[in-house]
Short mmCIF file of C-alpha atoms (C1' of nucleotides) in Angstrom, two decimals:
data_model
loop_
_atom_site.label_atom_id
_atom_site.label_comp_id
_atom_site.label_asym_id
_atom_site.label_seq_id
_atom_site.Cartn_x
_atom_site.Cartn_y
_atom_site.Cartn_z
CA UNK A 25 -11.30 -21.34 -35.40
CA UNK A 26 -11.29 -20.67 -31.60
CA UNK A 27 -10.96 -16.97 -30.69
CA UNK A 28 -7.89 -16.12 -28.56
CA UNK A 29 -9.23 -15.03 -25.24
CA UNK A 30 -8.01 -11.66 -23.92
CA UNK A 31 -9.13 -8.95 -21.54
CA UNK A 32 -8.97 -5.17 -22.02
CA UNK A 33 -5.87 -3.40 -21.41
CA UNK A 34 -5.20 -2.24 -17.93
CA UNK A 35 -7.70 -4.83 -16.41
CA UNK A 36 -6.62 -8.02 -14.55
CA UNK A 37 -8.08 -11.38 -13.57
CA UNK A 38 -7.45 -12.30 -9.81
CA UNK A 39 -6.52 -15.76 -8.79
CA UNK A 40 -7.84 -17.26 -5.52
CA UNK A 41 -4.58 -16.40 -3.70
CA UNK A 42 -4.70 -12.84 -4.92
CA UNK A 43 -8.42 -12.36 -3.98
CA UNK A 44 -7.48 -13.70 -0.50
CA UNK A 45 -4.88 -11.12 -0.25
CA UNK A 46 -7.00 -8.25 -1.55
CA UNK A 47 -9.84 -9.30 0.77
CA UNK A 48 -7.42 -9.15 3.65
CA UNK A 49 -6.53 -5.44 2.85
CA UNK A 50 -10.22 -4.69 2.32
CA UNK A 51 -11.23 -6.29 5.58
CA UNK A 52 -8.63 -4.29 7.65
CA UNK A 53 -9.46 -1.00 6.01
CA UNK A 54 -13.20 -1.64 6.53
CA UNK A 55 -12.64 -2.56 10.12
CA UNK A 56 -10.96 0.78 10.81
CA UNK A 57 -13.57 2.79 8.77
CA UNK A 58 -16.26 1.16 10.93
CA UNK A 59 -14.28 1.73 14.21
CA UNK A 60 -14.08 5.42 13.21
CA UNK A 61 -17.76 5.60 12.84
CA UNK A 62 -18.22 5.56 9.08
CA UNK A 63 -21.17 3.80 7.35
CA UNK A 64 -21.00 1.95 4.02
CA UNK A 65 -22.79 3.05 0.91
CA UNK A 66 -22.36 1.80 -2.69
CA UNK A 67 -23.17 3.69 -5.94
CA UNK A 68 -23.67 2.46 -9.50
CA UNK A 69 -20.63 1.66 -11.73
CA UNK A 70 -22.15 4.23 -14.25
CA UNK A 71 -23.12 7.73 -13.61
CA UNK A 72 -24.83 10.18 -16.06
CA UNK A 73 -22.17 11.77 -18.39
CA UNK A 74 -23.08 15.19 -17.11
CA UNK A 75 -22.53 14.21 -13.41
CA UNK A 76 -18.91 13.38 -14.12
CA UNK A 77 -17.87 15.67 -16.93
CA UNK A 78 -16.18 18.89 -15.88
CA UNK A 79 -15.57 17.84 -12.32
CA UNK A 80 -11.85 16.65 -12.72
CA UNK A 81 -10.49 19.31 -15.15
CA UNK A 82 -9.70 18.92 -18.78
CA UNK A 83 -7.21 16.00 -18.14
CA UNK A 84 -9.88 14.14 -16.00
CA UNK A 85 -12.43 14.59 -18.71
CA UNK A 86 -10.21 12.88 -21.27
CA UNK A 87 -9.65 9.87 -18.93
CA UNK A 88 -13.41 9.36 -18.21
CA UNK A 89 -14.63 6.21 -20.00
CA UNK A 90 -17.82 7.15 -21.96
CA UNK A 91 -20.52 4.60 -22.56
CA UNK A 92 -21.97 4.49 -25.98
CA UNK A 93 -25.81 4.81 -26.06
CA UNK A 94 -27.83 1.77 -26.80
CA UNK A 95 -30.04 1.26 -30.00
CA UNK A 96 -30.16 3.36 -32.99
CA UNK A 97 -28.17 6.20 -31.34
CA UNK A 98 -26.92 7.87 -34.56
CA UNK A 99 -30.40 8.64 -35.86
CA UNK A 100 -31.01 10.85 -32.71
CA UNK A 101 -27.69 12.58 -32.91
CA UNK A 102 -26.53 15.76 -34.58
CA UNK A 103 -24.08 14.43 -37.21
CA UNK A 104 -22.49 17.56 -38.15
CA UNK A 105 -20.06 17.03 -35.38
CA UNK A 106 -19.32 13.60 -36.90
CA UNK A 107 -18.71 14.98 -40.41
CA UNK A 108 -16.27 17.59 -38.77
CA UNK A 109 -14.44 14.75 -36.82
CA UNK A 110 -15.01 16.77 -33.71
CA UNK A 111 -15.01 14.08 -31.07
CA UNK A 112 -15.66 16.50 -28.19
CA UNK A 113 -18.83 17.77 -29.83
CA UNK A 114 -20.01 14.30 -30.89
CA UNK A 115 -19.44 12.48 -27.67
CA UNK A 116 -22.46 14.10 -25.64
CA UNK A 117 -24.61 13.36 -28.68
CA UNK A 118 -23.95 9.60 -28.54
CA UNK A 119 -23.16 8.99 -24.88
CA UNK A 120 -25.38 9.77 -21.76
CA UNK A 121 -23.51 7.62 -19.32
CA UNK A 122 -19.91 7.15 -18.16
CA UNK A 123 -18.08 4.90 -15.77
CA UNK A 124 -17.36 6.10 -12.16
CA UNK A 125 -13.91 7.98 -12.31
CA UNK A 126 -13.54 8.26 -8.54
CA UNK A 127 -15.73 7.75 -5.48
CA UNK A 128 -15.95 11.53 -4.39
CA UNK A 129 -18.06 12.90 -7.10
CA UNK A 130 -20.61 10.12 -7.00
CA UNK A 131 -20.72 10.63 -3.24
CA UNK A 132 -21.48 14.31 -3.60
CA UNK A 133 -24.15 13.49 -6.03
CA UNK A 134 -25.41 11.01 -3.45
CA UNK A 135 -25.54 13.48 -0.64
CA UNK A 136 -27.45 15.90 -2.71
CA UNK A 137 -30.03 13.39 -3.85
CA UNK A 138 -30.46 11.99 -0.48
CA UNK A 139 -30.07 15.06 1.70
CA UNK A 140 -33.42 14.75 3.29
CA UNK A 141 -32.61 11.12 4.53
CA UNK A 142 -29.12 11.77 6.01
CA UNK A 143 -28.07 12.70 9.44
CA UNK A 144 -25.49 15.44 9.29
CA UNK A 145 -22.44 15.26 9.71
CA UNK A 146 -22.80 12.28 7.38
CA UNK A 147 -19.76 9.94 7.58
CA UNK A 148 -19.74 7.35 4.93
CA UNK A 149 -17.24 4.91 3.46
CA UNK A 150 -17.24 3.19 0.07
CA UNK A 151 -15.02 0.47 -1.34
CA UNK A 152 -15.56 -0.02 -5.01
CA UNK A 153 -13.82 -0.04 -8.44
CA UNK A 154 -13.30 3.08 -10.49
CA UNK A 155 -12.27 3.24 -14.15
CA UNK A 156 -9.83 5.55 -15.91
CA UNK A 157 -8.82 5.44 -19.51
CA UNK A 158 -5.21 6.19 -18.48
CA UNK A 159 -2.17 4.45 -20.01
CA UNK A 160 -1.31 1.54 -17.84
CA UNK A 161 1.96 1.26 -15.93
CA UNK A 162 3.14 -0.41 -12.87
CA UNK A 163 0.54 0.40 -10.03
CA UNK A 164 -1.59 2.16 -12.60
CA UNK A 165 -4.61 0.34 -14.03
CA UNK A 166 -7.69 1.22 -15.97
CA UNK A 167 -9.93 -0.60 -13.35
CA UNK A 168 -8.88 -0.36 -9.91
CA UNK A 169 -10.45 -0.18 -6.34
CA UNK A 170 -10.64 3.00 -4.14
CA UNK A 171 -11.41 2.79 -0.40
CA UNK A 172 -12.86 6.11 0.47
CA UNK A 173 -14.00 7.72 3.80
CA UNK A 174 -15.63 11.19 3.84
CA UNK A 175 -17.56 13.44 6.30
CA UNK A 176 -19.80 16.12 5.03
CA UNK A 177 -21.50 18.79 7.02
CA UNK A 178 -18.94 19.70 9.57
CA UNK A 179 -16.10 22.33 9.57
CA UNK A 180 -13.00 22.57 11.80
CA UNK A 181 -9.90 20.62 12.28
CA UNK A 182 -10.96 17.81 14.51
CA UNK A 183 -12.02 15.67 11.39
CA UNK A 184 -8.74 16.18 9.68
CA UNK A 185 -6.91 15.00 12.76
CA UNK A 186 -9.32 12.04 12.80
CA UNK A 187 -8.41 11.07 9.29
CA UNK A 188 -4.68 11.14 10.10
CA UNK A 189 -5.35 8.83 12.91
CA UNK A 190 -7.51 6.64 10.54
CA UNK A 191 -4.66 6.40 8.09
CA UNK A 192 -2.32 5.46 10.66
CA UNK A 193 -4.42 2.84 12.38
CA UNK A 194 -5.28 1.25 8.92
CA UNK A 195 -1.64 0.99 7.97
CA UNK A 196 -0.80 -0.33 11.40
CA UNK A 197 -3.55 -2.91 11.17
CA UNK A 198 -2.22 -4.01 7.73
CA UNK A 199 1.37 -4.38 9.29
CA UNK A 200 2.56 -1.62 6.72
CA UNK A 201 5.05 0.52 8.63
CA UNK A 202 6.99 3.48 7.55
CA UNK A 203 4.48 5.16 5.31
CA UNK A 204 4.61 8.87 5.20
CA UNK A 205 1.59 11.09 5.52
CA UNK A 206 2.19 14.11 3.70
CA UNK A 207 0.30 17.28 4.72
CA UNK A 208 -0.27 20.62 2.94
CA UNK A 209 -3.03 23.23 2.85
CA UNK A 210 -4.68 24.83 -0.17
CA UNK A 211 -4.93 28.24 1.65
CA UNK A 212 -1.22 28.25 2.28
CA UNK A 213 -0.50 27.55 -1.42
CA UNK A 214 -3.06 30.23 -2.36
CA UNK A 215 -1.29 32.63 0.24
CA UNK A 216 2.04 32.01 -1.32
CA UNK A 217 0.85 32.87 -4.68
CA UNK A 218 -0.80 35.91 -3.40
CA UNK A 219 2.23 37.40 -1.56
CA UNK A 220 4.61 36.68 -4.54
CA UNK A 221 2.25 38.38 -6.96
CA UNK A 222 1.17 35.28 -8.93
CA UNK A 223 -2.26 34.69 -7.56
CA UNK A 224 -3.61 34.29 -11.11
CA UNK A 225 -1.05 31.58 -11.77
CA UNK A 226 -1.89 29.35 -8.65
CA UNK A 227 -2.30 26.08 -10.63
CA UNK A 228 0.74 26.47 -12.71
CA UNK A 229 2.79 27.55 -9.74
CA UNK A 230 1.83 24.61 -7.50
CA UNK A 231 2.10 22.01 -10.34
CA UNK A 232 5.73 23.21 -10.95
CA UNK A 233 6.37 23.27 -7.27
CA UNK A 234 5.17 19.78 -6.85
CA UNK A 235 7.97 18.58 -9.00
CA UNK A 236 10.73 19.88 -6.68
CA UNK A 237 11.78 16.45 -5.34
CA UNK A 238 11.91 14.96 -8.86
CA UNK A 239 13.53 17.54 -11.02
CA UNK A 240 15.21 20.09 -8.58
CA UNK A 241 14.93 23.60 -7.87
CA UNK A 242 16.57 24.98 -11.20
CA UNK A 243 14.19 23.15 -13.41
CA UNK A 244 11.11 24.00 -11.17
CA UNK A 245 12.05 27.69 -11.43
CA UNK A 246 12.54 27.36 -15.18
CA UNK A 247 9.14 25.72 -15.58
CA UNK A 248 7.46 28.57 -13.67
CA UNK A 249 9.16 31.12 -15.67
CA UNK A 250 8.03 29.20 -18.81
CA UNK A 251 4.45 29.36 -17.51
CA UNK A 252 4.59 33.13 -17.36
CA UNK A 253 5.45 33.60 -13.68
CA UNK A 254 7.72 36.55 -13.35
CA UNK A 255 11.30 36.24 -12.11
CA UNK A 256 10.46 38.77 -9.42
CA UNK A 257 7.70 36.47 -8.03
CA UNK A 258 10.02 33.31 -8.35
CA UNK A 259 12.61 35.17 -6.28
CA UNK A 260 10.22 36.11 -3.66
CA UNK A 261 9.30 32.28 -3.32
CA UNK A 262 12.85 31.45 -2.64
CA UNK A 263 12.31 30.49 1.04
CA UNK A 264 10.01 27.75 -0.11
CA UNK A 265 13.09 25.94 -1.61
CA UNK A 266 14.95 26.21 1.68
CA UNK A 267 12.29 24.88 4.12
CA UNK A 268 13.93 22.59 6.57
CA UNK A 269 13.37 21.08 9.88
CA UNK A 270 10.34 19.84 11.80
CA UNK A 271 6.88 20.73 10.80
CA UNK A 272 6.76 23.41 13.55
CA UNK A 273 9.92 24.98 12.16
CA UNK A 274 8.60 24.88 8.74
CA UNK A 275 5.37 26.70 9.79
CA UNK A 276 7.51 29.29 11.60
CA UNK A 277 9.46 30.01 8.64
CA UNK A 278 6.34 30.37 6.42
CA UNK A 279 4.72 32.67 8.79
CA UNK A 280 7.50 35.11 7.82
CA UNK A 281 6.79 34.75 4.14
CA UNK A 282 2.94 34.74 4.50
CA UNK A 283 2.44 37.46 7.12
CA UNK A 284 0.83 39.68 4.36
CA UNK A 285 -1.86 37.02 3.43
CA UNK A 286 -4.91 36.59 5.64
CA UNK A 287 -5.78 33.24 3.98
CA UNK A 288 -2.25 32.07 4.04
CA UNK A 289 -1.97 32.73 7.80
CA UNK A 290 -5.32 30.93 8.29
CA UNK A 291 -4.00 27.88 6.60
CA UNK A 292 -0.92 27.89 8.63
CA UNK A 293 -2.89 28.20 11.87
CA UNK A 294 -4.95 25.08 10.79
CA UNK A 295 -1.68 23.08 9.92
CA UNK A 296 -0.14 24.02 13.29
CA UNK A 297 -3.45 22.82 15.06
CA UNK A 298 -3.24 19.54 13.10
CA UNK A 299 0.42 18.96 13.76
CA UNK A 300 -0.02 19.67 17.60
CA UNK A 301 -3.01 17.41 17.84
CA UNK A 302 -1.33 14.49 15.92
CA UNK A 303 1.78 14.96 18.21
CA UNK A 304 -0.56 14.59 21.28
CA UNK A 305 -2.49 11.62 19.91
CA UNK A 306 0.67 9.85 18.60
CA UNK A 307 1.12 7.70 15.39
CA UNK A 308 1.76 3.84 15.28
CA UNK A 309 2.86 3.09 11.74
CA UNK A 310 3.15 6.40 9.91
CA UNK A 311 4.96 9.67 10.17
CA UNK A 312 3.56 12.97 9.47
CA UNK A 313 5.45 15.34 7.20
CA UNK A 314 4.59 18.88 6.24
CA UNK A 315 5.29 19.07 2.63
CA UNK A 316 4.62 22.50 1.07
CA UNK A 317 5.29 21.07 -2.53
CA UNK A 318 2.32 18.79 -2.18
CA UNK A 319 -0.40 19.91 -4.77
CA UNK A 320 -3.06 17.52 -5.69
CA UNK A 321 -6.65 17.71 -6.72
CA UNK A 322 -6.75 21.53 -6.80
CA UNK A 323 -9.88 21.25 -8.70
CA UNK A 324 -11.89 20.88 -5.59
CA UNK A 325 -9.71 20.86 -2.50
CA UNK A 326 -9.87 24.03 -0.54
CA UNK A 327 -8.41 23.20 2.89
CA UNK A 328 -6.01 20.47 4.14
CA UNK A 329 -4.50 18.24 1.61
CA UNK A 330 -3.27 14.71 2.25
CA UNK A 331 -1.15 12.20 0.28
CA UNK A 332 0.40 8.90 1.41
CA UNK A 333 3.76 7.93 0.20
CA UNK A 334 4.86 4.23 0.46
CA UNK A 335 7.80 3.40 2.80
CA UNK A 336 11.18 4.38 1.52
CA UNK A 337 12.78 2.02 -0.98
CA UNK A 338 9.46 1.02 -2.60
CA UNK A 339 8.99 2.40 -5.95
CA UNK A 340 5.36 3.35 -6.01
CA UNK A 341 3.28 6.41 -6.51
CA UNK A 342 0.96 7.73 -3.80
CA UNK A 343 -1.00 4.91 -2.03
CA UNK A 344 -3.67 7.34 -0.70
CA UNK A 345 -4.76 10.84 -0.83
CA UNK A 346 -7.44 13.25 0.30
CA UNK A 347 -8.40 16.60 1.69
CA UNK A 348 -11.09 19.11 2.46
CA UNK A 349 -13.44 20.55 -0.16
CA UNK A 350 -15.67 23.34 1.05
CA UNK A 351 -18.27 23.18 -1.73
CA UNK A 352 -18.25 19.98 -3.74
CA UNK A 353 -22.12 19.67 -3.52
CA UNK A 354 -22.63 23.25 -4.71
CA UNK A 355 -22.46 22.24 -8.25
CA UNK A 356 -25.37 19.82 -7.64
CA UNK A 357 -27.36 22.66 -6.03
CA UNK A 358 -26.63 22.10 -2.31
CA UNK A 359 -24.64 24.98 -0.91
CA UNK A 360 -22.48 25.32 2.20
CA UNK A 361 -21.76 21.64 2.65
CA UNK A 362 -18.21 21.29 3.63
CA UNK A 363 -16.55 17.96 3.23
CA UNK A 364 -13.29 16.21 3.98
CA UNK A 365 -12.16 12.83 3.11
CA UNK A 366 -9.35 10.33 2.38
CA UNK A 367 -8.91 7.56 -0.06
CA UNK A 368 -6.79 4.38 0.03
CA UNK A 369 -5.59 2.91 -3.17
CA UNK A 370 -6.06 -0.82 -2.82
CA UNK A 371 -4.15 -1.91 -5.82
CA UNK A 372 -1.00 0.01 -4.99
CA UNK A 373 -1.17 -1.01 -1.26
CA UNK A 374 -1.31 -4.58 -2.54
CA UNK A 375 1.83 -4.16 -4.65
CA UNK A 376 3.66 -2.47 -1.69
CA UNK A 377 2.65 -5.18 0.66
CA UNK A 378 3.60 -7.89 -1.79
CA UNK A 379 6.92 -6.36 -2.42
CA UNK A 380 7.77 -6.11 1.29
CA UNK A 381 6.38 -9.59 2.04
CA UNK A 382 3.83 -8.42 4.40
CA UNK A 383 0.83 -10.78 3.70
CA UNK A 384 0.36 -13.44 6.42
CA UNK A 385 1.19 -16.97 5.26
CA UNK A 386 -2.13 -18.24 6.55
CA UNK A 387 -3.92 -16.49 3.63
CA UNK A 388 -2.58 -19.18 1.37
CA UNK A 389 -4.50 -21.73 3.19
CA UNK A 390 -8.19 -22.02 2.00
CA UNK A 391 -8.80 -25.52 3.48
CA UNK A 392 -8.13 -26.87 6.90
CA UNK A 393 -8.98 -30.57 6.45
CA UNK A 394 -8.99 -32.67 3.22
CA UNK A 395 -10.59 -36.02 3.19
CA UNK A 396 -9.45 -38.68 0.80
CA UNK A 397 -12.11 -40.41 -1.12
CA UNK A 398 -11.76 -44.18 -1.10
CA UNK A 399 -15.12 -45.20 -2.83
CA UNK A 400 -18.87 -45.05 -2.32
CA UNK A 401 -19.21 -46.52 1.19
CA UNK A 402 -16.12 -44.86 2.61
CA UNK A 403 -17.08 -41.59 1.11
CA UNK A 404 -20.47 -41.73 2.79
CA UNK A 405 -18.77 -41.82 6.19
CA UNK A 406 -16.30 -39.13 5.12
CA UNK A 407 -19.02 -36.89 3.99
CA UNK A 408 -20.63 -37.06 7.43
CA UNK A 409 -17.31 -36.35 9.06
CA UNK A 410 -16.59 -33.37 6.78
CA UNK A 411 -20.09 -31.94 7.53
CA UNK A 412 -19.59 -32.28 11.27
CA UNK A 413 -16.29 -30.39 11.05
CA UNK A 414 -17.95 -27.59 8.92
CA UNK A 415 -20.64 -27.21 11.51
CA UNK A 416 -17.69 -26.39 13.91
CA UNK A 417 -16.47 -23.71 11.58
CA UNK A 418 -13.69 -25.86 10.27
CA UNK A 419 -13.04 -25.54 6.45
CA UNK A 420 -13.25 -29.14 5.33
CA UNK A 421 -13.67 -30.94 1.98
CA UNK A 422 -13.97 -34.43 0.55
CA UNK A 423 -12.46 -35.34 -2.79
CA UNK A 424 -15.38 -35.82 -5.26
CA UNK A 425 -14.13 -39.01 -6.86
CA UNK A 426 -12.29 -42.08 -5.79
CA UNK A 427 -9.10 -41.09 -7.67
CA UNK A 428 -5.73 -42.67 -6.89
CA UNK A 429 -4.65 -41.94 -3.31
CA UNK A 430 -1.37 -40.43 -4.56
CA UNK A 431 -3.13 -38.08 -6.75
CA UNK A 432 -5.49 -36.89 -4.07
CA UNK A 433 -2.47 -36.42 -1.68
CA UNK A 434 -0.77 -34.31 -4.37
CA UNK A 435 -3.95 -32.22 -4.66
CA UNK A 436 -4.05 -31.70 -0.91
CA UNK A 437 -0.43 -30.83 -0.89
CA UNK A 438 -0.83 -28.11 -3.73
CA UNK A 439 -3.63 -26.58 -1.79
CA UNK A 440 -1.52 -26.37 1.28
CA UNK A 441 -3.95 -28.37 3.46
CA UNK A 442 -2.48 -28.99 6.93
CA UNK A 443 -4.51 -32.14 7.80
CA UNK A 444 -5.53 -35.05 5.49
CA UNK A 445 -8.19 -37.48 6.74
CA UNK A 446 -8.12 -41.09 5.61
CA UNK A 447 -11.33 -43.17 5.85
CA UNK A 448 -10.56 -46.40 3.87
CA UNK A 449 -11.73 -49.95 4.20
CA UNK A 450 -9.85 -50.57 7.39
CA UNK A 451 -11.06 -47.45 9.17
CA UNK A 452 -14.74 -48.00 8.14
CA UNK A 453 -14.59 -51.45 9.53
CA UNK A 454 -13.28 -50.31 12.79
CA UNK A 455 -15.30 -47.13 12.89
CA UNK A 456 -12.23 -44.79 12.94
CA UNK A 457 -10.42 -42.30 10.84
CA UNK A 458 -6.80 -41.55 10.26
CA UNK A 459 -5.34 -38.00 10.38
CA UNK A 460 -2.20 -37.18 8.72
CA UNK A 461 -0.33 -34.06 9.67
CA UNK A 462 0.98 -32.97 6.36
CA UNK A 463 3.67 -30.71 7.83
CA UNK A 464 5.00 -33.05 10.57
CA UNK A 465 4.37 -36.20 8.64
CA UNK A 466 2.82 -37.93 11.65
CA UNK A 467 -0.51 -39.90 11.69
CA UNK A 468 -3.09 -40.33 14.39
CA UNK A 469 -6.24 -42.28 14.59
CA UNK A 470 -9.50 -41.23 16.24
CA UNK A 471 -12.83 -42.92 16.57
CA UNK A 472 -15.52 -41.53 14.20
CA UNK A 473 -17.73 -41.00 17.23
CA UNK A 474 -15.14 -38.99 18.93
CA UNK A 475 -14.51 -36.68 15.97
CA UNK A 476 -14.78 -33.73 18.30
CA UNK A 477 -11.52 -34.61 19.90
CA UNK A 478 -9.83 -33.89 16.50
CA UNK A 479 -11.89 -30.76 16.10
CA UNK A 480 -10.73 -29.60 19.48
CA UNK A 481 -7.18 -30.16 18.34
CA UNK A 482 -7.78 -27.76 15.31
CA UNK A 483 -9.75 -25.25 17.43
CA UNK A 484 -8.52 -25.46 21.03
"C1'" G B 26 -2.42 12.41 -25.07
"C1'" U B 27 3.65 12.34 -26.22
"C1'" G B 28 8.23 9.33 -26.64
"C1'" G B 29 10.29 4.50 -26.04
"C1'" U B 30 9.95 -0.82 -24.91
"C1'" U B 31 8.14 -5.92 -24.99
"C1'" G B 32 5.59 -10.36 -27.12
"C1'" U B 33 8.53 -17.76 -28.90
"C1'" A B 34 5.15 -24.38 -24.98
"C1'" G B 35 0.81 -23.55 -19.19
"C1'" C B 36 5.23 -20.32 -16.61
"C1'" U B 37 10.52 -18.20 -16.95
"C1'" C B 38 13.39 -17.64 -21.24
"C1'" A B 39 17.35 -19.39 -25.36
"C1'" G B 40 17.06 -19.28 -30.73
"C1'" C B 41 23.92 -16.58 -34.62
"C1'" U B 42 24.62 -11.95 -40.57
"C1'" G B 43 16.94 -14.64 -42.81
"C1'" G B 44 18.28 -21.21 -44.47
"C1'" U B 45 15.77 -27.90 -43.76
"C1'" U B 46 12.25 -31.05 -38.51
"C1'" A B 47 11.88 -23.88 -33.40
"C1'" G B 48 14.84 -25.72 -28.04
"C1'" A B 49 15.84 -25.68 -22.36
"C1'" G B 50 14.40 -25.60 -17.38
"C1'" C B 51 10.24 -25.76 -14.47
"C1'" G B 52 5.16 -27.28 -14.77
"C1'" C B 53 1.53 -30.97 -16.85
"C1'" U B 54 0.00 -36.41 -18.08
"C1'" G B 55 1.29 -41.52 -17.39
"C1'" G B 56 4.56 -45.23 -15.21
"C1'" A B 57 8.25 -47.16 -11.33
"C1'" U B 58 4.77 -47.35 -6.42
"C1'" U B 59 -3.44 -50.42 -7.20
"C1'" G B 60 -3.61 -46.75 1.06
"C1'" U B 61 0.27 -41.65 1.31
"C1'" G B 62 2.05 -35.40 -0.86
"C1'" G B 63 6.47 -32.22 -0.90
"C1'" U B 64 12.74 -36.09 -2.95
"C1'" U B 65 14.34 -39.40 -7.19
"C1'" C B 66 14.17 -42.16 -12.00
"C1'" C B 67 11.76 -43.32 -16.90
"C1'" A B 68 8.33 -42.18 -20.81
"C1'" G B 69 4.91 -38.90 -23.14
"C1'" A B 70 1.92 -34.74 -24.57
"C1'" G B 71 2.09 -29.74 -25.49
"C1'" G B 72 4.03 -24.13 -30.06
"C1'" U B 73 -1.18 -20.42 -35.88
"C1'" C B 74 6.77 -17.86 -33.03
"C1'" G B 75 0.74 -11.76 -30.49
"C1'" C B 76 -2.34 -10.42 -35.03
"C1'" C B 77 -2.71 -8.58 -40.17
"C1'" G B 78 -0.02 -7.39 -44.45
"C1'" G B 79 4.59 -6.64 -47.22
"C1'" U B 80 9.87 -7.68 -48.92
"C1'" U B 81 12.38 -12.65 -50.34
"C1'" C B 82 13.63 -18.67 -53.74
"C1'" G B 83 12.94 -18.93 -48.29
"C1'" A B 84 10.87 -15.01 -42.33
"C1'" A B 85 10.42 -16.42 -35.25
"C1'" C B 86 14.46 -13.14 -37.33
"C1'" C B 87 13.79 -7.67 -42.29
"C1'" C B 88 9.77 -3.63 -43.24
"C1'" G B 89 4.52 -1.44 -42.31
"C1'" G B 90 0.29 -1.41 -39.50
"C1'" U B 91 -2.29 -3.24 -35.22
"C1'" C B 92 -3.05 -5.20 -30.28
"C1'" U B 93 -0.61 -6.20 -25.66
"C1'" U B 94 3.35 -5.53 -21.84
"C1'" C B 95 6.52 -2.51 -19.26
"C1'" C B 96 9.07 2.31 -18.70
"C1'" A B 97 9.76 7.80 -18.88
"C1'" C B 98 6.49 12.25 -19.43
"C1'" C B 99 1.28 14.12 -18.52
"C1'" C B 100 -1.59 12.98 -14.74
"C1'" C B 101 -2.84 10.20 -10.70
"C1'" A B 102 -4.66 5.57 -6.43
#
RNA sequence: GUGGUUGUAGCUCAGCUGGUUAGAGCGCUGGAUUGUGGUUCCAGAGGUCGCCGGUUCGAACCCGGUCUUCCACCCCA
């Protein structure tokens, strides 16, 4: 009995057309990464269990794919945890590796391990798959690609401004107009929590605030209260719910609220600098928006926070995100190494571009010239012609068998080949080949010796 | 992790309150057309009804479990 084939939940196969489109996105993003001075690295699909655990919060730990040890792993384990059905205690006993959950923590590990070989500030980019044991949904997979660019070893806001430009150029290069670059600052969030007297409830406060767009002010306030934030504190935060206007106007309004918080004012100064610099440099495809409700990755971000929203009308979670983390390498023993980075979510960008019909049609064409096979002798001549064309950089192929001509034409049609070459008995006798323009339906004849005339027509 | 949803031919889907041989369109194969695709006509192949178990004289249909899909949470790219 044949086994019914399947792949794990949340994973996908990619067809030739899909790979061509994914590569299109990757190439454009990579081009911008390199134009901005980033260098590529790659890291293993698996990291040591201890490298990953505890870096993404409790929720993150749950979503990390753990790899079962090989061999007779039970004999080495302390099985009391198994008897008590305590998965949390048992897992480290039987697993010492895990699949990469993101590209940032492996990068931090890389920087610490290779610190003596690196030139700081070190600018790296990395385009690789990551794995999360999440429940799949549209735009949410268990295996997906991230495209990250990070800089470590430099402080200041110049780099943040660079990343805003990088985002914008990449989306412009992809032809994806209308994305929103949301900007916030961890110090501003901390400052708010400080001045309203809820500094110890920072995460609960920001997580609730983050839902403002989705559930509205009343429910946000109710959730804050439910998390133990006092009514008095919530009342003090009222100006947050009424922020309006341009980024500068919002910053002005926040200065009033945060005047009692040194770090809050520091965050506002940085945001103001970033907004001003971005205004001076200009944006091609994206708009910058100050969003005080943006609260992501608070486990390690310490400065500016970025998130990218798809163009309006496209139902998709964030298609990118990033921020500054002052001490990510500290946990691996390298202190005072400030970093800042951004990430592009390849799979979500793909879905957005597909929905908006932004992929170039030429991506569907994998072959420029297709040569019909009429039999042994004709095929010999055809093969030589095909090789000549390939040497010119033209994608050309010869059908492998002398199948019916109708069938071969149908094949060429399916593969969207623009030109079909015929070298049959007649052509062979006269030393020529016939070219059919599949779109126009016209046919021309060239001498085999003058094949470059045909090549010139394809590549003027 | 919580709650819901989906699964029938390669694809998109019909299939009544359980009842004989499970259908359509598209696609596929062959032919009309032994040197011409995308149009047309004719013929044909193709299905353990996701999987396991249960109820029943009888299950694609009812029940339980499981896997999968999609959705809302949680969280996130």
